[in-house]
Coordinates of C-alpha atoms in Angstrom, one line a residue:
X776 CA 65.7 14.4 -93.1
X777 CA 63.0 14.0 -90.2
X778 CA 63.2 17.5 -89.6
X779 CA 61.7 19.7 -92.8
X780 CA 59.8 21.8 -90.7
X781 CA 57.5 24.5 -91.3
X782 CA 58.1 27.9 -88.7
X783 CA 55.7 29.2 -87.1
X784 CA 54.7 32.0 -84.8
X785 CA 55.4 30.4 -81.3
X786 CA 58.6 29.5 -83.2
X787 CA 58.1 25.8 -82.7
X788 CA 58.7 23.9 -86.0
X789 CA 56.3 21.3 -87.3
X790 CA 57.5 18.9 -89.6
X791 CA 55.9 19.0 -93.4
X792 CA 53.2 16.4 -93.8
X793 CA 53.6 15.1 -97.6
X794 CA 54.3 18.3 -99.4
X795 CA 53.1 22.0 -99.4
X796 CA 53.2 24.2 -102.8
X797 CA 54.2 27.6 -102.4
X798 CA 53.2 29.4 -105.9
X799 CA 54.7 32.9 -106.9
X800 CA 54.7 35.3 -110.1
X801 CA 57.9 37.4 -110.2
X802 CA 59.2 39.9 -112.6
X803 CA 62.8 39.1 -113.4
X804 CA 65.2 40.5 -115.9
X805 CA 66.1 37.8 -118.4
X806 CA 68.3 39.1 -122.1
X807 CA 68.2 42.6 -120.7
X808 CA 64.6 42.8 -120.6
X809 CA 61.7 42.0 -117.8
X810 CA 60.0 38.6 -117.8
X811 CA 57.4 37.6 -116.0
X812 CA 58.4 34.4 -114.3
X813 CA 55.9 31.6 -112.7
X814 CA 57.9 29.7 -109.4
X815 CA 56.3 26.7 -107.3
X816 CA 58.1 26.2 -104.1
X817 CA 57.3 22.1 -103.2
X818 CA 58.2 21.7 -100.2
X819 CA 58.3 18.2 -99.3
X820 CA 58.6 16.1 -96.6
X821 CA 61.9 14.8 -95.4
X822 CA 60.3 11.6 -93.3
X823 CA 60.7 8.1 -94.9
X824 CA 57.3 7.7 -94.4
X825 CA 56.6 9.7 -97.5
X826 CA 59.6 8.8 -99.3
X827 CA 58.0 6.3 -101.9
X828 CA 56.2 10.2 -103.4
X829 CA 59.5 11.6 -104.1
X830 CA 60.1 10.4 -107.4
X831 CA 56.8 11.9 -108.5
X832 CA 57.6 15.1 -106.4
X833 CA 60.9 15.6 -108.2
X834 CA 59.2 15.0 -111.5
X835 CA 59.4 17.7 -113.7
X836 CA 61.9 19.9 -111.2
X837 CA 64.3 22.3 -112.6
X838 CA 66.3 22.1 -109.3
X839 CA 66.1 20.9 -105.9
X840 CA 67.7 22.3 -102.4
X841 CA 68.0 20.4 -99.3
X842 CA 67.8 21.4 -96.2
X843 CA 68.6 20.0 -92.8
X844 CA 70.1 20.3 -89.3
X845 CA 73.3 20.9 -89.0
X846 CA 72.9 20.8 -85.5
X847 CA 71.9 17.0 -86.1
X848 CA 74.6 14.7 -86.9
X849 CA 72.4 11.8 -88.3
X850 CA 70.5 14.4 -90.5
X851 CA 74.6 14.3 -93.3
X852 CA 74.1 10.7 -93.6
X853 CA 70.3 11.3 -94.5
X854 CA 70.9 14.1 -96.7
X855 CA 73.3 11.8 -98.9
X856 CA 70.5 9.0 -98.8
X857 CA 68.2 12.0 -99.9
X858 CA 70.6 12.9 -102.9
X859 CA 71.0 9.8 -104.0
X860 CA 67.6 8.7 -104.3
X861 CA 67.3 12.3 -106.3
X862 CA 69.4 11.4 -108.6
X863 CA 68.1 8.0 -109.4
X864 CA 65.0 9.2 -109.9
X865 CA 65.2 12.4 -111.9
X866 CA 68.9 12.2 -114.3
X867 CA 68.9 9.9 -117.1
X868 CA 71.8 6.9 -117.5
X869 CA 74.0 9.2 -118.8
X870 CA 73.9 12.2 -116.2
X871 CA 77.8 11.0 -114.8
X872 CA 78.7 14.3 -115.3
X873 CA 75.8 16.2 -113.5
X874 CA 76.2 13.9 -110.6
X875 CA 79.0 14.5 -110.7
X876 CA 79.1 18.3 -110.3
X877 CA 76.4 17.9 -108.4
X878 CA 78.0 15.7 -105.7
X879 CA 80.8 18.3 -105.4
X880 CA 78.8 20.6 -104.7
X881 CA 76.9 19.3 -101.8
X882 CA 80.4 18.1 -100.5
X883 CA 81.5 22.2 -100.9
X884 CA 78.1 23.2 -99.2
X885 CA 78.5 20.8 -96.3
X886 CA 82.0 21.3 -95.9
X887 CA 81.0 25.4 -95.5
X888 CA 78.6 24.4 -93.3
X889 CA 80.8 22.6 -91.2
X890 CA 83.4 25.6 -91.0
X891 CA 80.8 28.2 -90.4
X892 CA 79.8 26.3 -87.4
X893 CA 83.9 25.9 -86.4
X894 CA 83.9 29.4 -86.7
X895 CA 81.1 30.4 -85.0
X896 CA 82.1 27.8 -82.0
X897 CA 85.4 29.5 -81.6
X898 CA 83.9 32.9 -82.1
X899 CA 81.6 32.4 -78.9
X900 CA 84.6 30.8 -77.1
X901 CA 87.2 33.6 -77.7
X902 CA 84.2 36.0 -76.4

């Protein structure tokens, strides 16, 4: 995914270098009461060139979202070489059933994807 891309103002997009750490403290109601909650935000670089630092990156995660270009049609068959090396490196032999689950869901997110666009296509057309 050559594309992770930070926005900025002149709303060009400049890829993510390594990895940039976003750190928040939210309030969030957990058991009917509020808990204060620590979130890091990594994000990291989709270019090969720093894929060898995703293993450490993912170490430690308690979830991961992908993002790319839909726009991009080489960007699906990255996103799946993405997954795959996330799952190699962060579920243990016998995560089958996480991959699993996960797999479908990227499959159900892509195949959204792809019918939000269809939509939107024939949306513009019928304009």
């Amino acid at each position: 995914m050559n594309n992770n891309a930070v926005e900025q103002g002149n709303n060009e997009y400049r890829p993510t270098k390594g990895v940039r750490i976003l750190e928040y403290d939210l309030m969030a109601k957990h058991d009917s009461k509020m808990t204060k909650v620590e979130l890091q935000l990594w994000d990291t670089s989709g270019s090969k060139r720093y894929q060898n630092c995703w293993p450490v990156i993912f170490k430690g995660a308690h979830g991961v979202v992908l993002v790319y270009n839909v726009d991009q049609p080489d960007h699906a068959n990255e996103l799946d070489e993405c997954n795959l090396t996330i799952i190699k490196s962060r579920l243990p032999s016998h995560g089958d059933s996480l991959r699993e689950a996960f797999s479908k869901y990227v499959g159900r997110l892509l195949n959204n994807l792809s019918e939000a666009t269809e939509q939107e296509e024939l949306t513009i057309i019928n304009s």
